[in-house]
Amino acid sequence: MLSGQRQLYQLPPEPQAPHQGWPKVSVIISARDEEAEIEQALQSVLEMDYPNFEIIVVNDRSRDRTGIILNQIKERYPLLQIVTIEQLPDQWLGKNYALHTGAAIASGELLLFTDADIHFSTSALKKAVGVLEKHNLDHLTLAPRVYSPSSLVNLLVALFAKSLSLHAKPWLARNPNSSHFIGFGAFNLVRRSVYEQIGGHSKIPLRPDDDMMFGKLIKQSGYRQDCWSAFDDLRLAWYPSFKAFMQGLEKNILAGVDYQAGKLFLGLLFITTLGLLPWGILLVGDSIAKCIALATIGASMWGFGLFFRAASCPFYQVLFEPVILLLYVFTLARSAFLTLVRGGIYWRDTFYPLSLLRKNKV
């Protein structure tokens, strides 16, 4: 993982203009009950210095003041396009249908799918398009800096990122001979022609892990993709509390293993044993075993700390890894258990049965 993380590039400090000029970009944002963040986040998008882009915000059945805020922003920025979804078609998840709807009216050569709570730097889009064109990519996804007012959530984010890195190996996404793929909902930039070739979101209408499956579709179709870090250019204000974090993960944990609950629980048992066994050896092992256990614990904490910049954590908090591991495992197990007990997931106030979700395999 340490070797792989070193292979993940950072966005350059300054954008590099493509030789053939800046292609038009359609920024497509799905919004649902985002009144807390959407004004400042959307303002950051509107203030980007990219010379040729349009913004399409799809308001997905919001019940709070999201629609009012969007209309107020449109008064100041008449070119902002707002699409309102009043009713969700059958066999579609809300976010997936919102992005599908936005893409259908987009006019850009490039499509950027992002969320309504992502804060962009002024030059973020310029830097990303410069990277896409320079490296002749078809799909570029960027990892944002994640911030929560809860220190506990920030630590859970770091462990989540570590687990995802070990599982997905995002540094291999650029390798055409590797089956590994990647996609982050915060920033998925794709060529319009590629989006249409793969069938777009109509191929993943019922995937709560739509961002990762989007990346999988692109990789399986033989197109070039890559993952870069953008900690200085993208910021995600994530779940404000541990309770919100648990509830937020309820919808997609089993989707990540194609709804194979046994596979998930065996994996959780494995990482729990692997994470706690060295601590037990410190108590009962001989001197050689204790040295090995200390080295193992140190390596694990080092790996944990690799993601602290992305999760806005001070480094001394690596010492809390065993406790965070137990909370993390509990959160994932709880999510899977509730999905099985309920027979499906609730997302954006709509219930989707497992029998339906399992049909949308990629």
PDB file of C-alpha atoms in Angstrom, residues 116-319:
ATOM      1  CA  ALA A 116     -23.688  19.092  -4.241  1.00  0.00           C
ATOM      2  CA  ASP A 117     -21.430  19.319  -1.163  1.00  0.00           C
ATOM      3  CA  ILE A 118     -18.044  19.477  -2.954  1.00  0.00           C
ATOM      4  CA  HIS A 119     -16.058  22.715  -2.630  1.00  0.00           C
ATOM      5  CA  PHE A 120     -13.755  23.435  -5.591  1.00  0.00           C
ATOM      6  CA  SER A 121     -10.669  25.611  -5.783  1.00  0.00           C
ATOM      7  CA  THR A 122     -10.735  28.257  -8.490  1.00  0.00           C
ATOM      8  CA  SER A 123      -8.378  26.299 -10.742  1.00  0.00           C
ATOM      9  CA  ALA A 124      -9.506  22.741  -9.927  1.00  0.00           C
ATOM     10  CA  LEU A 125     -11.248  22.112 -13.241  1.00  0.00           C
ATOM     11  CA  LYS A 126      -8.429  23.642 -15.285  1.00  0.00           C
ATOM     12  CA  LYS A 127      -5.895  21.397 -13.559  1.00  0.00           C
ATOM     13  CA  ALA A 128      -8.014  18.280 -14.046  1.00  0.00           C
ATOM     14  CA  VAL A 129      -8.728  18.901 -17.736  1.00  0.00           C
ATOM     15  CA  GLY A 130      -5.031  19.657 -18.279  1.00  0.00           C
ATOM     16  CA  VAL A 131      -4.139  16.279 -16.734  1.00  0.00           C
ATOM     17  CA  LEU A 132      -6.820  14.457 -18.739  1.00  0.00           C
ATOM     18  CA  GLU A 133      -5.587  15.894 -22.034  1.00  0.00           C
ATOM     19  CA  LYS A 134      -1.859  15.654 -21.313  1.00  0.00           C
ATOM     20  CA  HIS A 135      -2.085  11.964 -20.394  1.00  0.00           C
ATOM     21  CA  ASN A 136      -4.685  11.157 -23.066  1.00  0.00           C
ATOM     22  CA  LEU A 137      -7.158   9.798 -20.512  1.00  0.00           C
ATOM     23  CA  ASP A 138     -10.796   8.951 -21.097  1.00  0.00           C
ATOM     24  CA  HIS A 139     -11.734   9.113 -17.419  1.00  0.00           C
ATOM     25  CA  LEU A 140     -10.128  10.939 -14.513  1.00  0.00           C
ATOM     26  CA  THR A 141     -11.346  10.652 -10.942  1.00  0.00           C
ATOM     27  CA  LEU A 142     -10.033  12.798  -8.098  1.00  0.00           C
ATOM     28  CA  ALA A 143      -9.846  12.032  -4.371  1.00  0.00           C
ATOM     29  CA  PRO A 144     -10.926  15.041  -2.260  1.00  0.00           C
ATOM     30  CA  ARG A 145      -9.940  16.140   1.211  1.00  0.00           C
ATOM     31  CA  VAL A 146     -12.729  15.022   3.553  1.00  0.00           C
ATOM     32  CA  TYR A 147     -13.691  17.094   6.555  1.00  0.00           C
ATOM     33  CA  SER A 148     -16.174  16.572   9.367  1.00  0.00           C
ATOM     34  CA  PRO A 149     -16.672  18.643  12.526  1.00  0.00           C
ATOM     35  CA  SER A 150     -16.488  15.300  14.359  1.00  0.00           C
ATOM     36  CA  SER A 151     -12.931  14.102  15.080  1.00  0.00           C
ATOM     37  CA  LEU A 152     -14.288  10.572  15.386  1.00  0.00           C
ATOM     38  CA  VAL A 153     -15.761  10.700  11.881  1.00  0.00           C
ATOM     39  CA  ASN A 154     -12.483  12.037  10.484  1.00  0.00           C
ATOM     40  CA  LEU A 155     -10.656   9.028  11.953  1.00  0.00           C
ATOM     41  CA  LEU A 156     -13.260   6.659  10.538  1.00  0.00           C
ATOM     42  CA  VAL A 157     -12.822   8.329   7.152  1.00  0.00           C
ATOM     43  CA  ALA A 158      -9.064   7.683   7.324  1.00  0.00           C
ATOM     44  CA  LEU A 159      -9.640   3.999   8.113  1.00  0.00           C
ATOM     45  CA  PHE A 160     -12.298   3.774   5.394  1.00  0.00           C
ATOM     46  CA  ALA A 161      -9.798   5.241   2.907  1.00  0.00           C
ATOM     47  CA  LYS A 162      -7.119   2.795   4.036  1.00  0.00           C
ATOM     48  CA  SER A 163      -9.478  -0.170   3.588  1.00  0.00           C
ATOM     49  CA  LEU A 164     -10.631   1.078   0.184  1.00  0.00           C
ATOM     50  CA  SER A 165      -7.031   1.555  -0.911  1.00  0.00           C
ATOM     51  CA  LEU A 166      -6.083  -1.998   0.083  1.00  0.00           C
ATOM     52  CA  HIS A 167      -9.164  -3.409  -1.633  1.00  0.00           C
ATOM     53  CA  ALA A 168      -9.410  -1.297  -4.812  1.00  0.00           C
ATOM     54  CA  LYS A 169      -5.697  -0.473  -5.345  1.00  0.00           C
ATOM     55  CA  PRO A 170      -6.508   2.777  -7.203  1.00  0.00           C
ATOM     56  CA  TRP A 171      -2.918   3.161  -8.419  1.00  0.00           C
ATOM     57  CA  LEU A 172      -3.517   0.159 -10.711  1.00  0.00           C
ATOM     58  CA  ALA A 173      -6.503   1.746 -12.456  1.00  0.00           C
ATOM     59  CA  ARG A 174      -4.201   3.324 -15.042  1.00  0.00           C
ATOM     60  CA  ASN A 175      -2.691  -0.067 -15.928  1.00  0.00           C
ATOM     61  CA  PRO A 176      -4.561  -1.459 -18.976  1.00  0.00           C
ATOM     62  CA  ASN A 177      -3.437  -4.986 -18.032  1.00  0.00           C
ATOM     63  CA  SER A 178      -4.962  -4.771 -14.555  1.00  0.00           C
ATOM     64  CA  SER A 179      -8.609  -5.466 -13.748  1.00  0.00           C
ATOM     65  CA  HIS A 180      -8.617  -2.838 -10.996  1.00  0.00           C
ATOM     66  CA  PHE A 181     -10.835   0.200 -11.483  1.00  0.00           C
ATOM     67  CA  ILE A 182     -11.788   3.310  -9.523  1.00  0.00           C
ATOM     68  CA  GLY A 183     -14.313   6.127  -9.333  1.00  0.00           C
ATOM     69  CA  PHE A 184     -15.137   8.774  -6.714  1.00  0.00           C
ATOM     70  CA  GLY A 185     -18.505  10.516  -6.613  1.00  0.00           C
ATOM     71  CA  ALA A 186     -16.802  13.787  -5.720  1.00  0.00           C
ATOM     72  CA  PHE A 187     -15.176  14.048  -9.145  1.00  0.00           C
ATOM     73  CA  ASN A 188     -15.720  11.796 -12.158  1.00  0.00           C
ATOM     74  CA  LEU A 189     -14.550  13.501 -15.371  1.00  0.00           C
ATOM     75  CA  VAL A 190     -15.234  11.545 -18.548  1.00  0.00           C
ATOM     76  CA  ARG A 191     -15.286  12.153 -22.282  1.00  0.00           C
ATOM     77  CA  ARG A 192     -18.841  12.438 -23.553  1.00  0.00           C
ATOM     78  CA  SER A 193     -18.168   9.949 -26.366  1.00  0.00           C
ATOM     79  CA  VAL A 194     -16.989   7.369 -23.804  1.00  0.00           C
ATOM     80  CA  TYR A 195     -20.003   8.002 -21.571  1.00  0.00           C
ATOM     81  CA  GLU A 196     -22.321   7.310 -24.481  1.00  0.00           C
ATOM     82  CA  GLN A 197     -20.373   4.231 -25.585  1.00  0.00           C
ATOM     83  CA  ILE A 198     -20.619   2.555 -22.184  1.00  0.00           C
ATOM     84  CA  GLY A 199     -24.330   3.320 -21.868  1.00  0.00           C
ATOM     85  CA  GLY A 200     -23.954   5.924 -19.134  1.00  0.00           C
ATOM     86  CA  HIS A 201     -25.930   5.669 -15.913  1.00  0.00           C
ATOM     87  CA  SER A 202     -28.629   3.637 -17.662  1.00  0.00           C
ATOM     88  CA  LYS A 203     -26.285   0.662 -17.137  1.00  0.00           C
ATOM     89  CA  ILE A 204     -26.159   1.188 -13.366  1.00  0.00           C
ATOM     90  CA  PRO A 205     -29.632   2.520 -12.454  1.00  0.00           C
ATOM     91  CA  LEU A 206     -29.816   0.541  -9.198  1.00  0.00           C
ATOM     92  CA  ARG A 207     -26.232   0.706  -7.947  1.00  0.00           C
ATOM     93  CA  PRO A 208     -25.812   2.717  -4.720  1.00  0.00           C
ATOM     94  CA  ASP A 209     -22.058   2.443  -5.355  1.00  0.00           C
ATOM     95  CA  ASP A 210     -22.608   4.195  -8.677  1.00  0.00           C
ATOM     96  CA  ASP A 211     -19.261   6.028  -8.630  1.00  0.00           C
ATOM     97  CA  MET A 212     -17.196   2.836  -8.384  1.00  0.00           C
ATOM     98  CA  MET A 213     -19.387   0.975 -10.861  1.00  0.00           C
ATOM     99  CA  PHE A 214     -19.055   3.911 -13.250  1.00  0.00           C
ATOM    100  CA  GLY A 215     -15.297   3.424 -13.117  1.00  0.00           C
ATOM    101  CA  LYS A 216     -15.732  -0.327 -13.592  1.00  0.00           C
ATOM    102  CA  LEU A 217     -17.826   0.139 -16.745  1.00  0.00           C
ATOM    103  CA  ILE A 218     -15.184   2.415 -18.233  1.00  0.00           C
ATOM    104  CA  LYS A 219     -12.299   0.062 -17.392  1.00  0.00           C
ATOM    105  CA  GLN A 220     -14.134  -3.031 -18.643  1.00  0.00           C
ATOM    106  CA  SER A 221     -14.795  -1.266 -21.942  1.00  0.00           C
ATOM    107  CA  GLY A 222     -11.063  -0.802 -22.499  1.00  0.00           C
ATOM    108  CA  TYR A 223     -10.826   2.957 -21.964  1.00  0.00           C
ATOM    109  CA  ARG A 224      -7.993   4.750 -20.180  1.00  0.00           C
ATOM    110  CA  GLN A 225      -8.662   5.904 -16.628  1.00  0.00           C
ATOM    111  CA  ASP A 226      -6.599   7.204 -13.733  1.00  0.00           C
ATOM    112  CA  CYS A 227      -6.976   8.390 -10.153  1.00  0.00           C
ATOM    113  CA  TRP A 228      -5.198  11.464  -8.773  1.00  0.00           C
ATOM    114  CA  SER A 229      -5.250  13.187  -5.377  1.00  0.00           C
ATOM    115  CA  ALA A 230      -6.716  16.673  -5.107  1.00  0.00           C
ATOM    116  CA  PHE A 231      -6.482  17.458  -1.407  1.00  0.00           C
ATOM    117  CA  ASP A 232      -5.669  21.128  -2.095  1.00  0.00           C
ATOM    118  CA  ASP A 233      -8.371  21.583  -4.744  1.00  0.00           C
ATOM    119  CA  LEU A 234     -11.413  19.597  -3.619  1.00  0.00           C
ATOM    120  CA  ARG A 235     -13.009  19.535  -0.196  1.00  0.00           C
ATOM    121  CA  LEU A 236     -15.927  17.407   0.922  1.00  0.00           C
ATOM    122  CA  ALA A 237     -17.878  18.349   4.032  1.00  0.00           C
ATOM    123  CA  TRP A 238     -18.958  14.852   5.075  1.00  0.00           C
ATOM    124  CA  TYR A 239     -21.130  13.422   7.844  1.00  0.00           C
ATOM    125  CA  PRO A 240     -21.311  15.736  10.870  1.00  0.00           C
ATOM    126  CA  SER A 241     -21.580  12.956  13.481  1.00  0.00           C
ATOM    127  CA  PHE A 242     -20.908   9.267  14.085  1.00  0.00           C
ATOM    128  CA  LYS A 243     -24.655   8.577  13.913  1.00  0.00           C
ATOM    129  CA  ALA A 244     -24.891  10.257  10.508  1.00  0.00           C
ATOM    130  CA  PHE A 245     -21.839   8.298   9.343  1.00  0.00           C
ATOM    131  CA  MET A 246     -23.471   5.002  10.319  1.00  0.00           C
ATOM    132  CA  GLN A 247     -26.738   5.920   8.636  1.00  0.00           C
ATOM    133  CA  GLY A 248     -24.957   7.125   5.509  1.00  0.00           C
ATOM    134  CA  LEU A 249     -23.162   3.811   5.014  1.00  0.00           C
ATOM    135  CA  GLU A 250     -26.322   1.742   5.391  1.00  0.00           C
ATOM    136  CA  LYS A 251     -27.116   2.018   1.698  1.00  0.00           C
ATOM    137  CA  ASN A 252     -23.956   0.799   0.012  1.00  0.00           C
ATOM    138  CA  ILE A 253     -21.818  -1.540   2.141  1.00  0.00           C
ATOM    139  CA  LEU A 254     -23.333  -4.766   0.808  1.00  0.00           C
ATOM    140  CA  ALA A 255     -23.341  -3.360  -2.721  1.00  0.00           C
ATOM    141  CA  GLY A 256     -19.544  -3.230  -2.553  1.00  0.00           C
ATOM    142  CA  VAL A 257     -19.446  -7.040  -2.335  1.00  0.00           C
ATOM    143  CA  ASP A 258     -22.371  -7.588  -4.755  1.00  0.00           C
ATOM    144  CA  TYR A 259     -24.701  -8.299  -1.816  1.00  0.00           C
ATOM    145  CA  GLN A 260     -22.748 -11.367  -0.704  1.00  0.00           C
ATOM    146  CA  ALA A 261     -23.230 -11.029   3.050  1.00  0.00           C
ATOM    147  CA  GLY A 262     -21.102 -14.067   3.889  1.00  0.00           C
ATOM    148  CA  LYS A 263     -18.154 -12.586   2.011  1.00  0.00           C
ATOM    149  CA  LEU A 264     -18.493  -9.325   3.911  1.00  0.00           C
ATOM    150  CA  PHE A 265     -18.740 -10.900   7.375  1.00  0.00           C
ATOM    151  CA  LEU A 266     -15.755 -13.183   6.717  1.00  0.00           C
ATOM    152  CA  GLY A 267     -13.786 -10.150   5.584  1.00  0.00           C
ATOM    153  CA  LEU A 268     -14.733  -8.243   8.745  1.00  0.00           C
ATOM    154  CA  LEU A 269     -13.706 -11.202  10.901  1.00  0.00           C
ATOM    155  CA  PHE A 270     -10.371 -11.349   9.106  1.00  0.00           C
ATOM    156  CA  ILE A 271      -9.510  -7.644   9.471  1.00  0.00           C
ATOM    157  CA  THR A 272     -10.614  -7.658  13.121  1.00  0.00           C
ATOM    158  CA  THR A 273      -8.386 -10.638  13.908  1.00  0.00           C
ATOM    159  CA  LEU A 274      -5.496  -9.185  11.941  1.00  0.00           C
ATOM    160  CA  GLY A 275      -5.913  -5.811  13.637  1.00  0.00           C
ATOM    161  CA  LEU A 276      -6.199  -7.051  17.228  1.00  0.00           C
ATOM    162  CA  LEU A 277      -3.996 -10.167  17.257  1.00  0.00           C
ATOM    163  CA  PRO A 278      -0.688  -8.222  17.544  1.00  0.00           C
ATOM    164  CA  TRP A 279      -2.009  -6.477  20.670  1.00  0.00           C
ATOM    165  CA  GLY A 280      -2.822  -9.832  22.243  1.00  0.00           C
ATOM    166  CA  ILE A 281       0.663 -11.092  21.402  1.00  0.00           C
ATOM    167  CA  LEU A 282       2.105  -8.105  23.282  1.00  0.00           C
ATOM    168  CA  LEU A 283       0.432  -9.466  26.421  1.00  0.00           C
ATOM    169  CA  VAL A 284       1.244 -13.182  26.157  1.00  0.00           C
ATOM    170  CA  GLY A 285       4.015 -13.630  23.570  1.00  0.00           C
ATOM    171  CA  ASP A 286       7.732 -14.166  24.135  1.00  0.00           C
ATOM    172  CA  SER A 287      10.268 -11.422  23.430  1.00  0.00           C
ATOM    173  CA  ILE A 288      10.707 -12.268  19.727  1.00  0.00           C
ATOM    174  CA  ALA A 289       6.944 -12.451  19.171  1.00  0.00           C
ATOM    175  CA  LYS A 290       6.494  -9.125  20.949  1.00  0.00           C
ATOM    176  CA  CYS A 291       9.067  -7.478  18.673  1.00  0.00           C
ATOM    177  CA  ILE A 292       7.251  -8.804  15.612  1.00  0.00           C
ATOM    178  CA  ALA A 293       3.927  -7.645  17.053  1.00  0.00           C
ATOM    179  CA  LEU A 294       5.294  -4.138  17.704  1.00  0.00           C
ATOM    180  CA  ALA A 295       6.635  -3.954  14.159  1.00  0.00           C
ATOM    181  CA  THR A 296       3.264  -5.064  12.816  1.00  0.00           C
ATOM    182  CA  ILE A 297       1.393  -2.507  14.921  1.00  0.00           C
ATOM    183  CA  GLY A 298       3.799   0.220  13.833  1.00  0.00           C
ATOM    184  CA  ALA A 299       3.378  -0.653  10.156  1.00  0.00           C
ATOM    185  CA  SER A 300      -0.401  -0.701  10.494  1.00  0.00           C
ATOM    186  CA  MET A 301      -0.457   2.699  12.210  1.00  0.00           C
ATOM    187  CA  TRP A 302       1.883   4.071   9.564  1.00  0.00           C
ATOM    188  CA  GLY A 303      -0.534   2.893   6.882  1.00  0.00           C
ATOM    189  CA  PHE A 304      -3.412   4.436   8.839  1.00  0.00           C
ATOM    190  CA  GLY A 305      -1.540   7.722   9.044  1.00  0.00           C
ATOM    191  CA  LEU A 306      -0.985   7.814   5.279  1.00  0.00           C
ATOM    192  CA  PHE A 307      -4.592   8.925   4.904  1.00  0.00           C
ATOM    193  CA  PHE A 308      -4.642  11.548   7.641  1.00  0.00           C
ATOM    194  CA  ARG A 309      -4.058  14.418   5.236  1.00  0.00           C
ATOM    195  CA  ALA A 310      -7.082  13.350   3.205  1.00  0.00           C
ATOM    196  CA  ALA A 311      -9.191  13.024   6.359  1.00  0.00           C
ATOM    197  CA  SER A 312      -8.021  16.177   8.183  1.00  0.00           C
ATOM    198  CA  CYS A 313      -6.610  14.309  11.206  1.00  0.00           C
ATOM    199  CA  PRO A 314      -3.617  15.275  13.384  1.00  0.00           C
ATOM    200  CA  PHE A 315      -0.986  12.544  13.181  1.00  0.00           C
ATOM    201  CA  TYR A 316      -0.853  11.686  16.899  1.00  0.00           C
ATOM    202  CA  GLN A 317      -4.330  10.175  16.540  1.00  0.00           C
ATOM    203  CA  VAL A 318      -2.847   7.099  14.830  1.00  0.00           C
ATOM    204  CA  LEU A 319      -2.642   5.739  18.395  1.00  0.00           C
TER     205      LEU A 319
END
